[in-house]
Amino acid sequence: MKHAQAATYLVAKCRFPGVFGSGLPGALLSGDSVSIQTTGDITNAGTILGRKVVKIEASNLHNIAGLIQAQDVALQTTQDLNNTGGTVVAGNSLVAVAGRDLNVSSTTASSSGSAGSYSYSQTGIDRVAGLYVQGKGVLYASAGNNINITGAEIAGNGAVQLDAGNNVNINALTTRQTNTFNAGHAKNHLLTSQTSDVGSTITAGTNLTVNASNSNSIAARAATLNAADTVALAAKGSFTSSQGLR
């Protein structure tokens, strides 16, 4: 359905390389307001666009390199909410609530090649995953279990709040570059290798709050947490921060 005033879908299960099994990569589902409700899983690799609202309720939601966008976005799952190399954008407010784990993960891609006595291999960032609020409204993300943010971006021009029933893990993705010349030549060869971590960034236009409940922890590796006003980290367990590889 395209360019409808409102679209409501009650479905059992959705899997789509585009949208809803259309078989069209990058397919578009749009409406003034889009509401999708299912007791099964939803997988999006296309675009779900609401001019006002996008509301999705599912058992598991997999946004794989897809785009979900509206003025107000509300995503709720009874189990996992996975944003893998995908983008969720709200003009005003974004609420993402996972009954179990909330995973926001960028993806990597690897390649290799050779020419004569030279060869290389590399692994780099492919698609950056992100949750974004462009206006001054709230960006709220919660999980009944863990929040896992890996090489990803979470950014709002207003308040940003992350609440986990257990742990908050703010991780990095590791990139590698290896170059080899005259491999196996005892006297005339060159091998260079570089490894680095690409960390996650969490940015708030006003206040940033990160909570880990139930005596659990907040762990950050190569992470950047920034707010125009205050950054508040609350964990009943431990808080650990490490620099990562450079």
PDB file of C-alpha atoms in Angstrom:
ATOM      1  CA  MET A   1       0.000   0.000   0.000  1.00  0.00           C
ATOM      2  CA  LYS A   2       1.464   3.340  -0.978  1.00  0.00           C
ATOM      3  CA  HIS A   3       0.413   6.854  -0.059  1.00  0.00           C
ATOM      4  CA  ALA A   4      -2.655   5.828   1.928  1.00  0.00           C
ATOM      5  CA  GLN A   5      -4.024   7.939   4.754  1.00  0.00           C
ATOM      6  CA  ALA A   6      -3.653   5.095   7.238  1.00  0.00           C
ATOM      7  CA  ALA A   7      -2.480   1.526   7.036  1.00  0.00           C
ATOM      8  CA  THR A   8      -3.075  -1.140   9.677  1.00  0.00           C
ATOM      9  CA  TYR A   9      -1.804  -4.703   9.260  1.00  0.00           C
ATOM     10  CA  LEU A  10      -2.695  -7.661  11.484  1.00  0.00           C
ATOM     11  CA  VAL A  11      -0.472 -10.516  10.385  1.00  0.00           C
ATOM     12  CA  ALA A  12       0.856 -13.848  11.629  1.00  0.00           C
ATOM     13  CA  LYS A  13       4.407 -13.640  10.301  1.00  0.00           C
ATOM     14  CA  CYS A  14       6.320 -11.359   7.964  1.00  0.00           C
ATOM     15  CA  ARG A  15       9.585 -11.955   6.134  1.00  0.00           C
ATOM     16  CA  PHE A  16      10.560  -9.702   3.311  1.00  0.00           C
ATOM     17  CA  PRO A  17      13.693  -8.861   1.341  1.00  0.00           C
ATOM     18  CA  GLY A  18      11.694  -5.770   0.538  1.00  0.00           C
ATOM     19  CA  VAL A  19       8.459  -5.454   2.507  1.00  0.00           C
ATOM     20  CA  PHE A  20       5.921  -8.186   3.368  1.00  0.00           C
ATOM     21  CA  GLY A  21       7.255 -10.860   1.029  1.00  0.00           C
ATOM     22  CA  SER A  22       7.070  -8.623  -2.024  1.00  0.00           C
ATOM     23  CA  GLY A  23      10.360 -10.015  -3.312  1.00  0.00           C
ATOM     24  CA  LEU A  24      11.383  -6.499  -4.310  1.00  0.00           C
ATOM     25  CA  PRO A  25      14.611  -5.394  -2.634  1.00  0.00           C
ATOM     26  CA  GLY A  26      14.156  -1.910  -1.261  1.00  0.00           C
ATOM     27  CA  ALA A  27      10.359  -2.093  -1.548  1.00  0.00           C
ATOM     28  CA  LEU A  28       8.356   0.668   0.136  1.00  0.00           C
ATOM     29  CA  LEU A  29       5.478   0.390   2.577  1.00  0.00           C
ATOM     30  CA  SER A  30       4.084   3.827   3.378  1.00  0.00           C
ATOM     31  CA  GLY A  31       1.071   5.600   4.789  1.00  0.00           C
ATOM     32  CA  ASP A  32       0.036   8.603   6.822  1.00  0.00           C
ATOM     33  CA  SER A  33       0.155   6.248   9.818  1.00  0.00           C
ATOM     34  CA  VAL A  34       1.436   2.670   9.596  1.00  0.00           C
ATOM     35  CA  SER A  35       0.527   0.126  12.276  1.00  0.00           C
ATOM     36  CA  ILE A  36       1.774  -3.469  12.089  1.00  0.00           C
ATOM     37  CA  GLN A  37       0.741  -5.991  14.736  1.00  0.00           C
ATOM     38  CA  THR A  38       1.657  -9.672  14.833  1.00  0.00           C
ATOM     39  CA  THR A  39       2.215 -12.461  17.332  1.00  0.00           C
ATOM     40  CA  GLY A  40       4.975 -13.736  15.039  1.00  0.00           C
ATOM     41  CA  ASP A  41       8.174 -12.206  13.694  1.00  0.00           C
ATOM     42  CA  ILE A  42       8.740  -9.251  11.391  1.00  0.00           C
ATOM     43  CA  THR A  43      11.807  -8.951   9.165  1.00  0.00           C
ATOM     44  CA  ASN A  44      12.355  -5.742   7.212  1.00  0.00           C
ATOM     45  CA  ALA A  45      15.040  -5.162   4.608  1.00  0.00           C
ATOM     46  CA  GLY A  46      13.198  -2.392   2.771  1.00  0.00           C
ATOM     47  CA  THR A  47      11.528   0.851   3.861  1.00  0.00           C
ATOM     48  CA  ILE A  48       8.621   1.334   6.247  1.00  0.00           C
ATOM     49  CA  LEU A  49       7.592   4.979   6.119  1.00  0.00           C
ATOM     50  CA  GLY A  50       4.877   6.833   8.001  1.00  0.00           C
ATOM     51  CA  ARG A  51       4.363  10.527   7.523  1.00  0.00           C
ATOM     52  CA  LYS A  52       3.030  10.733  11.086  1.00  0.00           C
ATOM     53  CA  VAL A  53       3.401   7.422  12.914  1.00  0.00           C
ATOM     54  CA  VAL A  54       4.961   4.000  12.535  1.00  0.00           C
ATOM     55  CA  LYS A  55       3.914   1.512  15.214  1.00  0.00           C
ATOM     56  CA  ILE A  56       5.161  -2.076  15.132  1.00  0.00           C
ATOM     57  CA  GLU A  57       4.353  -4.835  17.625  1.00  0.00           C
ATOM     58  CA  ALA A  58       5.822  -8.318  17.159  1.00  0.00           C
ATOM     59  CA  SER A  59       7.410 -11.273  18.873  1.00  0.00           C
ATOM     60  CA  ASN A  60      10.785 -10.520  17.246  1.00  0.00           C
ATOM     61  CA  LEU A  61      11.591  -7.574  14.993  1.00  0.00           C
ATOM     62  CA  HIS A  62      14.563  -7.830  12.627  1.00  0.00           C
ATOM     63  CA  ASN A  63      15.426  -4.621  10.771  1.00  0.00           C
ATOM     64  CA  ILE A  64      18.225  -5.823   8.521  1.00  0.00           C
ATOM     65  CA  ALA A  65      19.752  -2.946   6.544  1.00  0.00           C
ATOM     66  CA  GLY A  66      16.231  -1.528   6.363  1.00  0.00           C
ATOM     67  CA  LEU A  67      14.785   1.902   7.066  1.00  0.00           C
ATOM     68  CA  ILE A  68      11.942   2.665   9.474  1.00  0.00           C
ATOM     69  CA  GLN A  69      10.956   6.341   9.573  1.00  0.00           C
ATOM     70  CA  ALA A  70       8.136   8.577  10.824  1.00  0.00           C
ATOM     71  CA  GLN A  71       7.553  11.613  12.995  1.00  0.00           C
ATOM     72  CA  ASP A  72       6.824   9.260  15.895  1.00  0.00           C
ATOM     73  CA  VAL A  73       8.145   5.698  15.901  1.00  0.00           C
ATOM     74  CA  ALA A  74       7.084   3.039  18.433  1.00  0.00           C
ATOM     75  CA  LEU A  75       8.633  -0.435  18.247  1.00  0.00           C
ATOM     76  CA  GLN A  76       7.724  -3.149  20.746  1.00  0.00           C
ATOM     77  CA  THR A  77       8.629  -6.838  20.912  1.00  0.00           C
ATOM     78  CA  THR A  78       7.898  -9.569  23.409  1.00  0.00           C
ATOM     79  CA  GLN A  79      11.303 -11.087  22.653  1.00  0.00           C
ATOM     80  CA  ASP A  80      14.210  -9.527  20.702  1.00  0.00           C
ATOM     81  CA  LEU A  81      14.422  -6.282  18.778  1.00  0.00           C
ATOM     82  CA  ASN A  82      17.332  -6.450  16.314  1.00  0.00           C
ATOM     83  CA  ASN A  83      18.474  -3.470  14.265  1.00  0.00           C
ATOM     84  CA  THR A  84      21.295  -4.939  12.194  1.00  0.00           C
ATOM     85  CA  GLY A  85      22.875  -2.470   9.808  1.00  0.00           C
ATOM     86  CA  GLY A  86      19.514  -0.714   9.696  1.00  0.00           C
ATOM     87  CA  THR A  87      18.285   2.799  10.394  1.00  0.00           C
ATOM     88  CA  VAL A  88      15.368   3.933  12.539  1.00  0.00           C
ATOM     89  CA  VAL A  89      14.639   7.664  12.255  1.00  0.00           C
ATOM     90  CA  ALA A  90      12.017   9.722  14.078  1.00  0.00           C
ATOM     91  CA  GLY A  91      11.330  13.390  13.580  1.00  0.00           C
ATOM     92  CA  ASN A  92       9.828  13.820  17.038  1.00  0.00           C
ATOM     93  CA  SER A  93      10.084  10.728  19.276  1.00  0.00           C
ATOM     94  CA  LEU A  94      11.351   7.161  19.161  1.00  0.00           C
ATOM     95  CA  VAL A  95      10.413   4.421  21.618  1.00  0.00           C
ATOM     96  CA  ALA A  96      11.992   0.969  21.229  1.00  0.00           C
ATOM     97  CA  VAL A  97      11.021  -1.623  23.843  1.00  0.00           C
ATOM     98  CA  ALA A  98      12.253  -5.226  23.759  1.00  0.00           C
ATOM     99  CA  GLY A  99      10.887  -7.853  26.096  1.00  0.00           C
ATOM    100  CA  ARG A 100      14.213  -9.667  25.985  1.00  0.00           C
ATOM    101  CA  ASP A 101      17.281  -8.192  24.195  1.00  0.00           C
ATOM    102  CA  LEU A 102      17.652  -4.959  22.235  1.00  0.00           C
ATOM    103  CA  ASN A 103      20.489  -5.273  19.720  1.00  0.00           C
ATOM    104  CA  VAL A 104      21.730  -2.373  17.596  1.00  0.00           C
ATOM    105  CA  SER A 105      24.649  -3.632  15.511  1.00  0.00           C
ATOM    106  CA  SER A 106      26.527  -2.285  12.526  1.00  0.00           C
ATOM    107  CA  THR A 107      27.823  -4.820  10.035  1.00  0.00           C
ATOM    108  CA  THR A 108      31.204  -5.545   8.486  1.00  0.00           C
ATOM    109  CA  ALA A 109      32.223  -6.757   5.044  1.00  0.00           C
ATOM    110  CA  SER A 110      35.405  -8.569   4.067  1.00  0.00           C
ATOM    111  CA  SER A 111      37.304  -8.704   0.793  1.00  0.00           C
ATOM    112  CA  SER A 112      40.605 -10.014  -0.489  1.00  0.00           C
ATOM    113  CA  GLY A 113      42.580 -10.039  -3.682  1.00  0.00           C
ATOM    114  CA  SER A 114      45.962 -10.450  -5.278  1.00  0.00           C
ATOM    115  CA  ALA A 115      48.053  -9.243  -8.192  1.00  0.00           C
ATOM    116  CA  GLY A 116      51.320 -10.973  -8.921  1.00  0.00           C
ATOM    117  CA  SER A 117      53.295 -11.268  -5.695  1.00  0.00           C
ATOM    118  CA  TYR A 118      51.024  -8.850  -3.825  1.00  0.00           C
ATOM    119  CA  SER A 119      47.951  -9.879  -1.871  1.00  0.00           C
ATOM    120  CA  TYR A 120      45.638  -8.211   0.595  1.00  0.00           C
ATOM    121  CA  SER A 121      42.680  -8.893   2.842  1.00  0.00           C
ATOM    122  CA  GLN A 122      40.492  -6.412   4.650  1.00  0.00           C
ATOM    123  CA  THR A 123      37.453  -6.227   6.898  1.00  0.00           C
ATOM    124  CA  GLY A 124      35.700  -2.882   7.264  1.00  0.00           C
ATOM    125  CA  ILE A 125      32.412  -1.337   8.290  1.00  0.00           C
ATOM    126  CA  ASP A 126      29.676  -2.116   5.780  1.00  0.00           C
ATOM    127  CA  ARG A 127      26.436  -0.638   7.164  1.00  0.00           C
ATOM    128  CA  VAL A 128      26.191   1.580  10.232  1.00  0.00           C
ATOM    129  CA  ALA A 129      23.185   0.789  12.408  1.00  0.00           C
ATOM    130  CA  GLY A 130      21.466   3.695  14.128  1.00  0.00           C
ATOM    131  CA  LEU A 131      18.553   4.990  16.165  1.00  0.00           C
ATOM    132  CA  TYR A 132      17.939   8.704  15.594  1.00  0.00           C
ATOM    133  CA  VAL A 133      15.580  11.449  16.734  1.00  0.00           C
ATOM    134  CA  GLN A 134      15.941  14.613  14.675  1.00  0.00           C
ATOM    135  CA  GLY A 135      13.780  16.870  16.862  1.00  0.00           C
ATOM    136  CA  LYS A 136      13.729  17.684  20.570  1.00  0.00           C
ATOM    137  CA  GLY A 137      11.569  14.721  21.587  1.00  0.00           C
ATOM    138  CA  VAL A 138      12.685  11.709  23.593  1.00  0.00           C
ATOM    139  CA  LEU A 139      14.664   8.746  22.338  1.00  0.00           C
ATOM    140  CA  TYR A 140      13.844   5.899  24.728  1.00  0.00           C
ATOM    141  CA  ALA A 141      15.190   2.367  24.385  1.00  0.00           C
ATOM    142  CA  SER A 142      14.663  -0.433  26.883  1.00  0.00           C
ATOM    143  CA  ALA A 143      15.149  -4.179  27.202  1.00  0.00           C
ATOM    144  CA  GLY A 144      13.896  -6.669  29.738  1.00  0.00           C
ATOM    145  CA  ASN A 145      17.282  -8.374  29.513  1.00  0.00           C
ATOM    146  CA  ASN A 146      20.325  -6.794  27.794  1.00  0.00           C
ATOM    147  CA  ILE A 147      20.925  -3.777  25.589  1.00  0.00           C
ATOM    148  CA  ASN A 148      23.765  -4.506  23.149  1.00  0.00           C
ATOM    149  CA  ILE A 149      25.104  -1.659  21.004  1.00  0.00           C
ATOM    150  CA  THR A 150      27.906  -2.680  18.650  1.00  0.00           C
ATOM    151  CA  GLY A 151      29.735  -0.188  16.443  1.00  0.00           C
ATOM    152  CA  ALA A 152      26.464   1.702  16.146  1.00  0.00           C
ATOM    153  CA  GLU A 153      25.007   5.179  16.631  1.00  0.00           C
ATOM    154  CA  ILE A 154      22.251   6.375  18.940  1.00  0.00           C
ATOM    155  CA  ALA A 155      21.565  10.094  18.676  1.00  0.00           C
ATOM    156  CA  GLY A 156      18.801  12.469  19.662  1.00  0.00           C
ATOM    157  CA  ASN A 157      18.522  16.244  19.785  1.00  0.00           C
ATOM    158  CA  GLY A 158      16.525  15.913  23.008  1.00  0.00           C
ATOM    159  CA  ALA A 159      16.840  13.476  25.904  1.00  0.00           C
ATOM    160  CA  VAL A 160      18.189   9.969  25.333  1.00  0.00           C
ATOM    161  CA  GLN A 161      17.477   7.194  27.844  1.00  0.00           C
ATOM    162  CA  LEU A 162      18.566   3.546  27.821  1.00  0.00           C
ATOM    163  CA  ASP A 163      17.103   1.129  30.399  1.00  0.00           C
ATOM    164  CA  ALA A 164      18.139  -2.529  30.670  1.00  0.00           C
ATOM    165  CA  GLY A 165      16.771  -5.117  33.064  1.00  0.00           C
ATOM    166  CA  ASN A 166      20.242  -6.667  33.109  1.00  0.00           C
ATOM    167  CA  ASN A 167      23.363  -5.375  31.334  1.00  0.00           C
ATOM    168  CA  VAL A 168      24.134  -2.528  28.958  1.00  0.00           C
ATOM    169  CA  ASN A 169      26.973  -3.525  26.611  1.00  0.00           C
ATOM    170  CA  ILE A 170      28.369  -0.759  24.410  1.00  0.00           C
ATOM    171  CA  ASN A 171      30.734  -2.602  22.119  1.00  0.00           C
ATOM    172  CA  ALA A 172      33.020  -1.992  19.153  1.00  0.00           C
ATOM    173  CA  LEU A 173      33.503  -3.685  15.803  1.00  0.00           C
ATOM    174  CA  THR A 174      37.023  -4.718  14.842  1.00  0.00           C
ATOM    175  CA  THR A 175      38.378  -3.799  11.398  1.00  0.00           C
ATOM    176  CA  ARG A 176      41.505  -5.301   9.826  1.00  0.00           C
ATOM    177  CA  GLN A 177      43.817  -4.617   6.904  1.00  0.00           C
ATOM    178  CA  THR A 178      46.606  -6.998   5.854  1.00  0.00           C
ATOM    179  CA  ASN A 179      49.038  -6.506   2.963  1.00  0.00           C
ATOM    180  CA  THR A 180      51.569  -9.094   1.821  1.00  0.00           C
ATOM    181  CA  PHE A 181      54.341  -8.794  -0.777  1.00  0.00           C
ATOM    182  CA  ASN A 182      56.559 -11.705  -1.817  1.00  0.00           C
ATOM    183  CA  ALA A 183      55.106 -14.044   0.795  1.00  0.00           C
ATOM    184  CA  GLY A 184      57.431 -16.970   1.476  1.00  0.00           C
ATOM    185  CA  HIS A 185      60.490 -15.150   0.151  1.00  0.00           C
ATOM    186  CA  ALA A 186      63.081 -15.352   2.935  1.00  0.00           C
ATOM    187  CA  LYS A 187      65.067 -12.205   2.112  1.00  0.00           C
ATOM    188  CA  ASN A 188      62.664  -9.951   0.264  1.00  0.00           C
ATOM    189  CA  HIS A 189      59.139  -9.873   1.637  1.00  0.00           C
ATOM    190  CA  LEU A 190      56.796  -7.416   3.283  1.00  0.00           C
ATOM    191  CA  LEU A 191      53.886  -8.035   5.627  1.00  0.00           C
ATOM    192  CA  THR A 192      51.806  -5.255   7.154  1.00  0.00           C
ATOM    193  CA  SER A 193      48.783  -5.727   9.355  1.00  0.00           C
ATOM    194  CA  GLN A 194      46.590  -3.193  11.117  1.00  0.00           C
ATOM    195  CA  THR A 195      43.683  -3.817  13.465  1.00  0.00           C
ATOM    196  CA  SER A 196      41.424  -1.175  14.986  1.00  0.00           C
ATOM    197  CA  ASP A 197      38.148  -0.949  16.866  1.00  0.00           C
ATOM    198  CA  VAL A 198      35.254   1.186  15.639  1.00  0.00           C
ATOM    199  CA  GLY A 199      33.290   2.128  18.715  1.00  0.00           C
ATOM    200  CA  SER A 200      29.684   3.091  19.304  1.00  0.00           C
ATOM    201  CA  THR A 201      28.519   6.659  19.857  1.00  0.00           C
ATOM    202  CA  ILE A 202      25.582   7.774  21.989  1.00  0.00           C
ATOM    203  CA  THR A 203      24.705  11.462  21.783  1.00  0.00           C
ATOM    204  CA  ALA A 204      21.971  13.514  23.454  1.00  0.00           C
ATOM    205  CA  GLY A 205      20.951  17.103  22.780  1.00  0.00           C
ATOM    206  CA  THR A 206      19.973  17.494  26.445  1.00  0.00           C
ATOM    207  CA  ASN A 207      20.378  14.661  28.985  1.00  0.00           C
ATOM    208  CA  LEU A 208      21.750  11.155  28.481  1.00  0.00           C
ATOM    209  CA  THR A 209      20.741   8.441  30.954  1.00  0.00           C
ATOM    210  CA  VAL A 210      21.929   4.825  30.920  1.00  0.00           C
ATOM    211  CA  ASN A 211      20.498   2.401  33.505  1.00  0.00           C
ATOM    212  CA  ALA A 212      21.415  -1.231  34.209  1.00  0.00           C
ATOM    213  CA  SER A 213      19.182  -2.846  36.837  1.00  0.00           C
ATOM    214  CA  ASN A 214      19.186  -6.032  38.927  1.00  0.00           C
ATOM    215  CA  SER A 215      22.748  -5.664  40.277  1.00  0.00           C
ATOM    216  CA  ASN A 216      24.169  -5.794  36.760  1.00  0.00           C
ATOM    217  CA  SER A 217      26.678  -3.756  34.808  1.00  0.00           C
ATOM    218  CA  ILE A 218      27.436  -1.201  32.129  1.00  0.00           C
ATOM    219  CA  ALA A 219      30.396  -2.121  29.916  1.00  0.00           C
ATOM    220  CA  ALA A 220      31.801   0.200  27.253  1.00  0.00           C
ATOM    221  CA  ARG A 221      34.652  -0.443  24.795  1.00  0.00           C
ATOM    222  CA  ALA A 222      35.927   2.321  22.509  1.00  0.00           C
ATOM    223  CA  ALA A 223      32.643   4.118  23.172  1.00  0.00           C
ATOM    224  CA  THR A 224      31.733   7.808  23.039  1.00  0.00           C
ATOM    225  CA  LEU A 225      28.951   9.074  25.299  1.00  0.00           C
ATOM    226  CA  ASN A 226      28.120  12.739  24.948  1.00  0.00           C
ATOM    227  CA  ALA A 227      25.343  15.081  26.090  1.00  0.00           C
ATOM    228  CA  ALA A 228      24.847  18.831  25.935  1.00  0.00           C
ATOM    229  CA  ASP A 229      23.616  18.787  29.546  1.00  0.00           C
ATOM    230  CA  THR A 230      24.258  15.765  31.791  1.00  0.00           C
ATOM    231  CA  VAL A 231      25.418  12.182  31.337  1.00  0.00           C
ATOM    232  CA  ALA A 232      24.076   9.867  34.057  1.00  0.00           C
ATOM    233  CA  LEU A 233      25.172   6.223  34.304  1.00  0.00           C
ATOM    234  CA  ALA A 234      23.446   4.025  36.883  1.00  0.00           C
ATOM    235  CA  ALA A 235      24.393   0.385  37.490  1.00  0.00           C
ATOM    236  CA  LYS A 236      23.749  -1.655  40.609  1.00  0.00           C
ATOM    237  CA  GLY A 237      26.767  -3.717  39.609  1.00  0.00           C
ATOM    238  CA  SER A 238      29.920  -2.441  37.911  1.00  0.00           C
ATOM    239  CA  PHE A 239      30.841   0.105  35.271  1.00  0.00           C
ATOM    240  CA  THR A 240      33.804  -0.722  33.059  1.00  0.00           C
ATOM    241  CA  SER A 241      35.325   1.274  30.221  1.00  0.00           C
ATOM    242  CA  SER A 242      38.158   0.233  27.900  1.00  0.00           C
ATOM    243  CA  GLN A 243      39.908   2.080  25.097  1.00  0.00           C
ATOM    244  CA  GLY A 244      39.832  -0.532  22.353  1.00  0.00           C
ATOM    245  CA  LEU A 245      42.360  -1.090  19.568  1.00  0.00           C
ATOM    246  CA  ARG A 246      43.752   1.746  17.485  1.00  0.00           C
TER     247      ARG A 246
END
